[in-house]
Short mmCIF file of C-alpha atoms (C1' of nucleotides) in Angstrom, two decimals:
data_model
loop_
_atom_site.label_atom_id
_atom_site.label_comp_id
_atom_site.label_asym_id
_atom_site.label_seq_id
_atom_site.Cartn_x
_atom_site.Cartn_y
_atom_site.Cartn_z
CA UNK W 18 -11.19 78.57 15.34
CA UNK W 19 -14.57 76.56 15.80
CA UNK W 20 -12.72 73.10 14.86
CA UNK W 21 -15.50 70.11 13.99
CA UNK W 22 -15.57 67.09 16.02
CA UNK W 23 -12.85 65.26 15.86
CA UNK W 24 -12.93 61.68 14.39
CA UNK W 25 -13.45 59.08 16.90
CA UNK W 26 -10.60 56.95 15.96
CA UNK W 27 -8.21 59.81 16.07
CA UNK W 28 -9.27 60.38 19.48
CA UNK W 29 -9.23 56.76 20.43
CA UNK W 30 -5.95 55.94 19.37
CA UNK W 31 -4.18 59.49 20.91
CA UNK W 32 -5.48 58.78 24.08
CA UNK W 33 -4.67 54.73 24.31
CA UNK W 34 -1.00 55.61 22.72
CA UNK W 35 -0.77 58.33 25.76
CA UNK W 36 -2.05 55.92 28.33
CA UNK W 37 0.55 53.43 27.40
CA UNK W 38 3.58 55.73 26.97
CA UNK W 39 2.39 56.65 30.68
CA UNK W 40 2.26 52.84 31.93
CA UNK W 41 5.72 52.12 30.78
CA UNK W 42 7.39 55.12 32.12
CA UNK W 43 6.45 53.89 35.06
CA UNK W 44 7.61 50.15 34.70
CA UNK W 45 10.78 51.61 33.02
CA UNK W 46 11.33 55.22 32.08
CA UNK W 47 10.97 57.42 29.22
CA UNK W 48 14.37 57.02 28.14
CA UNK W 49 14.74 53.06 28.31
CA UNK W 50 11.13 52.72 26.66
CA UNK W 51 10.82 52.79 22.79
CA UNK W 52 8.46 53.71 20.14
CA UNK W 53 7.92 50.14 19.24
CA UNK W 54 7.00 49.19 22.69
CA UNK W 55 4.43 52.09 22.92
CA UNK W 56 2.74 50.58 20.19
CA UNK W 57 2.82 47.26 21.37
CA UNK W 58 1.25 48.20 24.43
CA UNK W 59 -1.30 50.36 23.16
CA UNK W 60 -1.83 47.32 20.32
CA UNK W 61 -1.94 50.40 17.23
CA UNK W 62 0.51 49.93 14.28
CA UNK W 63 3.78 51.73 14.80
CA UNK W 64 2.78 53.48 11.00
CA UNK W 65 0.08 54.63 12.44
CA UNK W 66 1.91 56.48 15.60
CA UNK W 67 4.05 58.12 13.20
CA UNK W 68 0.38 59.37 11.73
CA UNK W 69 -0.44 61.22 15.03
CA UNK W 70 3.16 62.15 16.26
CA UNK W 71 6.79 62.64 14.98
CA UNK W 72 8.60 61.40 17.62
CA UNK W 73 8.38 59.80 21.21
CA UNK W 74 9.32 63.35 22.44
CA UNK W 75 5.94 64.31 20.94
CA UNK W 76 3.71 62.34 22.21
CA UNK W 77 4.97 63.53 25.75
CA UNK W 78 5.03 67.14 24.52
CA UNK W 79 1.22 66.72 23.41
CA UNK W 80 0.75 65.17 27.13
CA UNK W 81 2.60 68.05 28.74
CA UNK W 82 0.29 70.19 27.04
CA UNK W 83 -3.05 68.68 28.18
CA UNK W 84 -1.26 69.06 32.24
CA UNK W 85 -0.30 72.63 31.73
CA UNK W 86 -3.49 73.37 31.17
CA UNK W 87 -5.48 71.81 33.70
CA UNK W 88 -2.73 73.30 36.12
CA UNK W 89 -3.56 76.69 34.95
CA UNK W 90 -6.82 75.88 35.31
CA UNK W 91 -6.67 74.97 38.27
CA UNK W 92 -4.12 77.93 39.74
CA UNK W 93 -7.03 80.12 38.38
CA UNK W 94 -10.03 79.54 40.08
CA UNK W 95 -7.75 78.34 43.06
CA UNK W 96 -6.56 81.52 43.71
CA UNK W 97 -9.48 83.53 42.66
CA UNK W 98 -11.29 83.02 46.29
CA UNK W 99 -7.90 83.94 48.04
CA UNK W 100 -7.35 86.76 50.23
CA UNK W 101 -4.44 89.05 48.60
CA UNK W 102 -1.34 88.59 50.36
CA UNK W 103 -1.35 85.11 50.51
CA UNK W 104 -1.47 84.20 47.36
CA UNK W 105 2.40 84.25 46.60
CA UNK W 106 2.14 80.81 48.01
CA UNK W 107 -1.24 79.97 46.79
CA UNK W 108 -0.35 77.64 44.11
CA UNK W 109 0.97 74.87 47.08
CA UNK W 110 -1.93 73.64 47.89
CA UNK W 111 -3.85 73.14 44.75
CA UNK W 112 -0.77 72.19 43.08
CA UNK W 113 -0.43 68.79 46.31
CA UNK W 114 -3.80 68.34 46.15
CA UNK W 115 -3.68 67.59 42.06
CA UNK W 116 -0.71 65.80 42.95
CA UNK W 117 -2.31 63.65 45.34
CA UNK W 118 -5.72 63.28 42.75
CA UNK W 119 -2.86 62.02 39.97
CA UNK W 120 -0.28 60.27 41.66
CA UNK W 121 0.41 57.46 38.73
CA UNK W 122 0.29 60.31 36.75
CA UNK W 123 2.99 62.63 38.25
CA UNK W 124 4.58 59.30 39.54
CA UNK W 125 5.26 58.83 35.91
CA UNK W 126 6.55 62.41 34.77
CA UNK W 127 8.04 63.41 37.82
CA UNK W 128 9.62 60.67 39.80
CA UNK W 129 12.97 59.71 39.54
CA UNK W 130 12.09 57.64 35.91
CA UNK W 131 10.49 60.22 34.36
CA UNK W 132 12.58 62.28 32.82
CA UNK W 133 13.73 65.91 33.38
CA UNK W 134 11.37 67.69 30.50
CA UNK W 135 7.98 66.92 32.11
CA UNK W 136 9.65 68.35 35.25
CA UNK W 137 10.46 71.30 34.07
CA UNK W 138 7.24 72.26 32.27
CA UNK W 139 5.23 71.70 36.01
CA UNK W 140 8.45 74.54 37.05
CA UNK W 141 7.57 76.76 34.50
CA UNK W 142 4.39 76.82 34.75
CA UNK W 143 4.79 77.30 38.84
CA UNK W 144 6.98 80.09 37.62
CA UNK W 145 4.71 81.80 35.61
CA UNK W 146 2.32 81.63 38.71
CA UNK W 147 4.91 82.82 41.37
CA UNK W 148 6.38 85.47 38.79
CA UNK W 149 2.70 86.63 37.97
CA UNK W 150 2.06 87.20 41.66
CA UNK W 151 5.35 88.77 42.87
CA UNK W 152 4.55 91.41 39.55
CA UNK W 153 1.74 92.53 42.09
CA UNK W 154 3.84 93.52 45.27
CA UNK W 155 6.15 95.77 43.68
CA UNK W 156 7.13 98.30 46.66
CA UNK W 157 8.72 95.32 48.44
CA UNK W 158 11.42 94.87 46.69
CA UNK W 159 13.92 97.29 48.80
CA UNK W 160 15.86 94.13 49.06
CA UNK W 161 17.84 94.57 46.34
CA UNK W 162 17.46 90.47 45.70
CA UNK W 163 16.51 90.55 42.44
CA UNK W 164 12.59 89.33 41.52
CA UNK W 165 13.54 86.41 39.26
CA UNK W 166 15.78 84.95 41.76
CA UNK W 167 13.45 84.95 44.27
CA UNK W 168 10.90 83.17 41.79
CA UNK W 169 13.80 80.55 41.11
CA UNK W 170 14.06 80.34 45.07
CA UNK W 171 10.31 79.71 45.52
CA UNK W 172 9.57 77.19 42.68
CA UNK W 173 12.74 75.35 43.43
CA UNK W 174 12.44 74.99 46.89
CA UNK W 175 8.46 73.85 46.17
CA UNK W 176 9.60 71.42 43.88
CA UNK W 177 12.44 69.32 45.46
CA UNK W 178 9.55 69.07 48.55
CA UNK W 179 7.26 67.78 45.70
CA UNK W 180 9.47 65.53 44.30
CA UNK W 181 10.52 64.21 47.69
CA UNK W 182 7.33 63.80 48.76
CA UNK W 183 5.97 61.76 45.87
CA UNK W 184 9.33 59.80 45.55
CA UNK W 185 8.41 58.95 49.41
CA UNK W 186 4.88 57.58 48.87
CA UNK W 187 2.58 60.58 49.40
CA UNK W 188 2.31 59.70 52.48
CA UNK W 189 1.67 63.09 54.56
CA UNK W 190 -1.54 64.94 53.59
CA UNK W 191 -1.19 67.48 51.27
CA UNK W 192 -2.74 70.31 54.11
CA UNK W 193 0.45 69.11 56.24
CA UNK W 194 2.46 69.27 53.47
CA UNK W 195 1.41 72.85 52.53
CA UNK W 196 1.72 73.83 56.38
CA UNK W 197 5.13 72.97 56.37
CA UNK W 198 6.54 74.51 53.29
CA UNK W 199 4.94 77.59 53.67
CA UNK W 200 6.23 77.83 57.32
CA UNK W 201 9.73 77.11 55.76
CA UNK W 202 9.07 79.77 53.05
CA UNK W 203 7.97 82.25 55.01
CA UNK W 204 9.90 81.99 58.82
CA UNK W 205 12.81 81.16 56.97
CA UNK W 206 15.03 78.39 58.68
CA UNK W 207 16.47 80.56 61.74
CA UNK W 208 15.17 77.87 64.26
CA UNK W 209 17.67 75.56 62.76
CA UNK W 210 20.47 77.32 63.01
CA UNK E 30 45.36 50.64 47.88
CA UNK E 31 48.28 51.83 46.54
CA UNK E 32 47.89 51.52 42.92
CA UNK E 33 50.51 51.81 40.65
CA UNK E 34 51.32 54.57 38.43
CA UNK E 35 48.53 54.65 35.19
CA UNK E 36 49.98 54.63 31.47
CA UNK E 37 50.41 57.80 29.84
CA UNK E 38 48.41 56.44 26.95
CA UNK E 39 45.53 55.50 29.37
CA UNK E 40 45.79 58.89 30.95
CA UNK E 41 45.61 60.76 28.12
CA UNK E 42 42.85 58.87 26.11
CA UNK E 43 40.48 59.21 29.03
CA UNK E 44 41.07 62.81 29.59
CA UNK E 45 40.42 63.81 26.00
CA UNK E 46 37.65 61.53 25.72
CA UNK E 47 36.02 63.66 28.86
CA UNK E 48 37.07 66.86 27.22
CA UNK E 49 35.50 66.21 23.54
CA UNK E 50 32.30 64.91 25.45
CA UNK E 51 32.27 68.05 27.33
CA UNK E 52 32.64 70.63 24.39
CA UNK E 53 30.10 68.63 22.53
CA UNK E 54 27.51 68.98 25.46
CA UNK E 55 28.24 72.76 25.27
CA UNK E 56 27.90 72.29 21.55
CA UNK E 57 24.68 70.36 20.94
CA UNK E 58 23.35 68.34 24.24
CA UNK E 59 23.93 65.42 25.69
CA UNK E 60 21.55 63.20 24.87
CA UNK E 61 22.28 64.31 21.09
CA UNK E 62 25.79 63.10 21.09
CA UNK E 63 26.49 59.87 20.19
CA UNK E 64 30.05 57.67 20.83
CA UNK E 65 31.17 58.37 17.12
CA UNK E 66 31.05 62.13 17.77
CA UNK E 67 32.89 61.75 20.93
CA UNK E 68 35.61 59.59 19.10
CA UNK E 69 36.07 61.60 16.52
CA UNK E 70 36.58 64.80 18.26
CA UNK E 71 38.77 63.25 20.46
CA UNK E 72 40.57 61.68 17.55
CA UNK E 73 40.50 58.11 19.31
CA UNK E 74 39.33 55.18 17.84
CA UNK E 75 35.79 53.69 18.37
CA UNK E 76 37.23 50.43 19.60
CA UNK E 77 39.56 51.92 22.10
CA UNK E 78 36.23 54.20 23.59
CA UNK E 79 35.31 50.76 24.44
CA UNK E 80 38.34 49.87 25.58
CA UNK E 81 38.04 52.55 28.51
CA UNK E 82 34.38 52.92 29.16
CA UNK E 83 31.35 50.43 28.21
CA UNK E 84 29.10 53.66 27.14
CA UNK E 85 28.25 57.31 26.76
CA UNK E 86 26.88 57.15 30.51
CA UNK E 87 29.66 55.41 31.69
CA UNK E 88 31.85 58.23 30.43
CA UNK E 89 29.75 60.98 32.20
CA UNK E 90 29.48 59.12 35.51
CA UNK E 91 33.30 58.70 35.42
CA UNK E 92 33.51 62.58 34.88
CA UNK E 93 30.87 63.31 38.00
CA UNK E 94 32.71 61.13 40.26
CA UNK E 95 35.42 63.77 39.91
CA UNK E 96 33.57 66.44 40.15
CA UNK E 97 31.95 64.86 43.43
CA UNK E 98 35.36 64.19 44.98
CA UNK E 99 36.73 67.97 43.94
CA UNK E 100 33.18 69.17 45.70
CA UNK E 101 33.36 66.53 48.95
CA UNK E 102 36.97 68.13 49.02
CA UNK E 103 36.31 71.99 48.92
CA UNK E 104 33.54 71.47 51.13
CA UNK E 105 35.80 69.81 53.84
CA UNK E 106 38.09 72.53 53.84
CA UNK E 107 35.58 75.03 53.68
CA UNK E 108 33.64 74.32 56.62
CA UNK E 109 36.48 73.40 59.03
CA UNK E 110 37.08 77.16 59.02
CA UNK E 111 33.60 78.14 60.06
CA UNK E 112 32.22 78.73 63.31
CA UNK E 113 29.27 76.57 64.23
CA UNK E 114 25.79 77.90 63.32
CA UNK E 115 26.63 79.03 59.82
CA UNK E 116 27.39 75.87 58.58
CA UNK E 117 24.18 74.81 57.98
CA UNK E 118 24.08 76.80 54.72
CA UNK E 119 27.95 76.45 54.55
CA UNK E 120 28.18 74.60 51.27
CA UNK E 121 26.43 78.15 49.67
CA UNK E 122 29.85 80.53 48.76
CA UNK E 123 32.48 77.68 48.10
CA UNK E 124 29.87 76.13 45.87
CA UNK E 125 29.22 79.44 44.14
CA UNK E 126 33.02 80.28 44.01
CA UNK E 127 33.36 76.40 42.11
CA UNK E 128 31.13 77.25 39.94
CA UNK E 129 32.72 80.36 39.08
CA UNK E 130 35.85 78.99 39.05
CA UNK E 131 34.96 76.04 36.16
CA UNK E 132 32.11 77.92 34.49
CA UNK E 133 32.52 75.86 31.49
CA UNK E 134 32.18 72.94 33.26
CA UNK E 135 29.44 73.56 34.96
CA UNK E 136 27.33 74.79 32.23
CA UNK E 137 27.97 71.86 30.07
CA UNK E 138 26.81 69.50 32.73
CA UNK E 139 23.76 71.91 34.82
CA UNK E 140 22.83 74.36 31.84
CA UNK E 141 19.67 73.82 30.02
CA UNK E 142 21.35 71.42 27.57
CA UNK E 143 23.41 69.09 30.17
CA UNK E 144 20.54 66.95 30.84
CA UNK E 145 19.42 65.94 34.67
CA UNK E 146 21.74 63.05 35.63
CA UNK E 147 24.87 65.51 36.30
CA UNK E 148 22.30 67.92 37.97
CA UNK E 149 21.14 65.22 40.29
CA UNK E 150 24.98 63.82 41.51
CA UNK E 151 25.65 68.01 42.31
CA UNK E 152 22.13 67.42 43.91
CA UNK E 153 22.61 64.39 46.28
CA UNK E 154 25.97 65.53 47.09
CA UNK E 155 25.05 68.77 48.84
CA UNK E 156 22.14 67.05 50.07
CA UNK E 157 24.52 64.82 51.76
CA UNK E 158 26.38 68.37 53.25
CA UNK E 159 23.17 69.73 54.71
CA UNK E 160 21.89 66.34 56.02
CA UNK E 161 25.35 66.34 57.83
CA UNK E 162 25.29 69.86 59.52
CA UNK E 163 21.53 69.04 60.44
CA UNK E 164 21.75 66.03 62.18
CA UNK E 165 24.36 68.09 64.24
CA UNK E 166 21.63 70.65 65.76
CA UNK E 167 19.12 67.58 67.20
CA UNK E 168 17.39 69.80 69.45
CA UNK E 169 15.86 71.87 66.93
CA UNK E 170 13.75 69.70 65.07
CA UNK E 171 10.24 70.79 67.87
CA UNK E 172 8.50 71.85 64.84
CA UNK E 173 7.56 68.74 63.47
CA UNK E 174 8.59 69.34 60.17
CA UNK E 175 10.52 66.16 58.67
CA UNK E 176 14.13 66.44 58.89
CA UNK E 177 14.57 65.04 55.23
CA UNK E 178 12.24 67.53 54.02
CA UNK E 179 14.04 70.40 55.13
CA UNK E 180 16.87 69.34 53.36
CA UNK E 181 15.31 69.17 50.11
CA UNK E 182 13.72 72.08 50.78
CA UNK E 183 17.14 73.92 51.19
CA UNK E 184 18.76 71.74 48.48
CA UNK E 185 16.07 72.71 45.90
CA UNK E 186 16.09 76.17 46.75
CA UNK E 187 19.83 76.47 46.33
CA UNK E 188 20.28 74.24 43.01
CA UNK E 189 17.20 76.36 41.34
CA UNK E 190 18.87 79.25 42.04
CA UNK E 191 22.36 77.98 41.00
CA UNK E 192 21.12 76.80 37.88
CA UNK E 193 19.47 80.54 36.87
CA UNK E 194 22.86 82.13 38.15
CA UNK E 195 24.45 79.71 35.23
CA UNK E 196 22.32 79.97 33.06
CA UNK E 197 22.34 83.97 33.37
CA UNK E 198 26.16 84.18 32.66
CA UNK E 199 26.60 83.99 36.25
CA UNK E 200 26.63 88.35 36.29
CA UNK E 201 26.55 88.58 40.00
CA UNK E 202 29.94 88.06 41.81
CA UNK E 203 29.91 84.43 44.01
CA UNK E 204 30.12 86.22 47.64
CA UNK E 205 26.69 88.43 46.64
CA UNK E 206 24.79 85.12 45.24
CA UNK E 207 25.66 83.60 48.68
CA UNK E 208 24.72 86.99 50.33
CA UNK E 209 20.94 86.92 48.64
CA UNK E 210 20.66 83.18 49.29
CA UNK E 211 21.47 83.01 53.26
CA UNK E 212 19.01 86.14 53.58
CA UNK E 213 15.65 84.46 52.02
CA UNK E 214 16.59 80.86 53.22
CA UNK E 215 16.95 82.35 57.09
CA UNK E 216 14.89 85.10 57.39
CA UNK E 217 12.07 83.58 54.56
CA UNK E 218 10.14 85.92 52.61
CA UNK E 219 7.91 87.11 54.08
CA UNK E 220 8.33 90.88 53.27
CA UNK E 221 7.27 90.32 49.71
CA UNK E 222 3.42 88.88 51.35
"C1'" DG L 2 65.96 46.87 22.80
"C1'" DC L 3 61.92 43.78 24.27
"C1'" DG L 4 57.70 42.35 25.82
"C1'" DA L 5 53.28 43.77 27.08
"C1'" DA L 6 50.11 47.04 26.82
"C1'" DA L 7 47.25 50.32 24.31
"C1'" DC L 8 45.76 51.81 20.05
"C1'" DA L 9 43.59 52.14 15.12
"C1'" DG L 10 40.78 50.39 11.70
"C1'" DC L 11 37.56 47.48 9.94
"C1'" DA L 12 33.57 44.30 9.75
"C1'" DC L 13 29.51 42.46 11.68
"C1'" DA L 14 25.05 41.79 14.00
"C1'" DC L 15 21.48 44.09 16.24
"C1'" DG L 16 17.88 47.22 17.47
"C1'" DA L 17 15.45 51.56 16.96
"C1'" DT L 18 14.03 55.24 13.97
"C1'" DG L 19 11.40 57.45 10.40
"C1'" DT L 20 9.27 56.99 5.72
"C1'" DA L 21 6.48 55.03 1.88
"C1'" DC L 22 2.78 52.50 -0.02
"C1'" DG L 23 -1.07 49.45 -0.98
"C1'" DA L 24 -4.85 46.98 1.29
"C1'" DT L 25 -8.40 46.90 4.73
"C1'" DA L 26 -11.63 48.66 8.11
"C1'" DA L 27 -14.29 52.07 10.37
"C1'" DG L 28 -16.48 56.44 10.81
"C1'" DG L 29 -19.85 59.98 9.31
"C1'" DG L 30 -22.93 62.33 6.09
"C1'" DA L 31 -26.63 61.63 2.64
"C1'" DT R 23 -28.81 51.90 4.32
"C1'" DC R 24 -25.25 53.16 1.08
"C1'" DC R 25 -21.09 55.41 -0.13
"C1'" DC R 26 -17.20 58.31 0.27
"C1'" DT R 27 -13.70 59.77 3.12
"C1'" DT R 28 -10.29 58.88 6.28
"C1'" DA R 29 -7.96 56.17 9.76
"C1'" DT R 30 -5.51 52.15 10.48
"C1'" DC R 31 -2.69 48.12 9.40
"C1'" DG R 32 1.10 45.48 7.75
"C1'" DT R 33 5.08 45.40 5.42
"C1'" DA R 34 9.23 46.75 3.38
"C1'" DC R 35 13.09 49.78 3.21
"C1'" DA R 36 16.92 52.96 4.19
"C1'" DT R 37 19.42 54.94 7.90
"C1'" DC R 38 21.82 55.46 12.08
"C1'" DG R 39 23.93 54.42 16.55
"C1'" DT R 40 25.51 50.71 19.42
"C1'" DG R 41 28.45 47.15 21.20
"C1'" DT R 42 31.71 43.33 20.01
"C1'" DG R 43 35.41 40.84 17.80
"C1'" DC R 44 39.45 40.58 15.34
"C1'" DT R 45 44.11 41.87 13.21
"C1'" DG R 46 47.84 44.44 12.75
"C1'" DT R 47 50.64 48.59 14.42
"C1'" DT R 48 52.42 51.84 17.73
"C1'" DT R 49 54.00 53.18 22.11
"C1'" DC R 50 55.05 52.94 26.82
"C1'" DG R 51 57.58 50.98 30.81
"C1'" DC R 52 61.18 48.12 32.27
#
DNA sequence: GCGAAACAGCACACGATGTACGATAAGGGA
DNA sequence: TCCCTTATCGTACATCGTGTGCTGTTTCGC
């Protein structure tokens, strides 16, 4: 399990092909943008992506990886110094405030170029949180809604207002932004109707 | 606007083309079927695809423009019959009872495999409902939260939970989907903090 | 039936993919 | 510093899907 240093080219040349599969998404998308042009951007022989990664798909798999766990991370000590009860909803603000820290970054896999597989990994993973936290309040569920489509309520709800608010610029605070959905989330809309 | 009657030929090429492309999406993906497939399943020539539509997108979007008129159409109907106040989250049972009603279709395009563009016309179409019914109740709107991101907010919720209904076999029956939906989006959850 | 379509089948050029291999350069341990 | 290992490069090659053009043949609508 203890794995020796890895070679300094290896790392090099991962990283620079990531960075530049990231800067094109943005000018283009994932889908219009090709291996070759990775490599051209990055200025590494094409031979020599096909050393590292099998496809275009896994190069933004082995990017997907490095996010999920920095959002775990994150979610972690987040929600360690959080009162029980409201930590249903605790992953919102972290989960802005990253946002907000990254924007080219989720810019890139979320926006409207990105692509639909980075998006769902971020909804799994905000699954796995909400799922993980409902597992906790298990006498409440006299509703007779059943859990997972609440979690599928939650996370979807979270991440059209994520998606809408990065598509829009960022431009609220995350704090306001967290405000808000959790007052939709947990008043419900009845003062709309 | 009165065009003329379409050949039978035309007519019948383009509906088999939208079949075969559906069953393959069932089958193996979209983004993993290519034109030839489509031909061949369809038993059409290659040249005559081309004939009809310039590409594999072009096919789909021809297909979703449908499917956005049949929804546009059921929704009209639908809500004409309801009294004001519970149209905001009108679009909810006829939507469900569509679904129901083409299951097939609606798993090829939403399900896991359909890839996102389909997802998003279903998307911006109800968004369009919702933004409709809300600009009807102006006086509401004291709490600061943006309009537009109430709508995603309801949008996301609904299409996340849509797409786990699907993607469960749709098990529960259309009027309790709509029944479990109404009650989180008004009331919120906050019995399960 | 006749003319105008829609259709099939084929060939072609093009671009992207994934693989293979020898030559060169750079890293890391001694 | 030297030397061995390994990464990288460049190139060539086979493969596949795409979009277009062309020539007959079939079929529909009048």
């Amino acid at each position: 399990m203890a794995k020796r240093p890895i070679d300094r080219r290896v790392a090099r040349t991962r990283e620079t092909l990531h960075q530049a599969l990231l800067s094109l998404i943005l000018e283009k998308g994932y889908e219009a943008t090709s291996v070759e042009e990775v490599c051209e951007r990055a200025n590494i022989g094409r031979s020599t992506f096909y050393a590292h990664f099998t496809s275009k798909d896994d190069l933004k798999r082995s990017g997907l990886d490095h996010l999920r766990r920095k959002l775990l991370e994150r979610h972690r000590s987040a929600s360690a110094s959080m009162p029980a009860g409201t930590r249903l909803l605790g992953f919102s603000l972290p989960m802005f405030e990253h946002a907000r820290d990254h924007i080219d970054l989720y810019r890139a896999l979320i926006g409207s170029k990105g692509g639909a597989i980075a998006l769902d990994t971020i909804r799994q993973t905000l699954c796995d949180f909400v799922r993980g936290e409902l597992a906790t309040t298990k006498g409440k569920d006299a509703t007779g809604i059943p859990r997972e489509l609440v979690v599928q309520h939650i996370v979807g709800a979270y991440m059209a207002v994520l998606i809408w608010w990065l598509d829009d610029g960022a431009k609220l605070p995350p704090g306001q932004m967290d405000e808000f959905f959790q007052r939709l989330m947990s008043e419900g809309i009845a003062s709309y109707s």
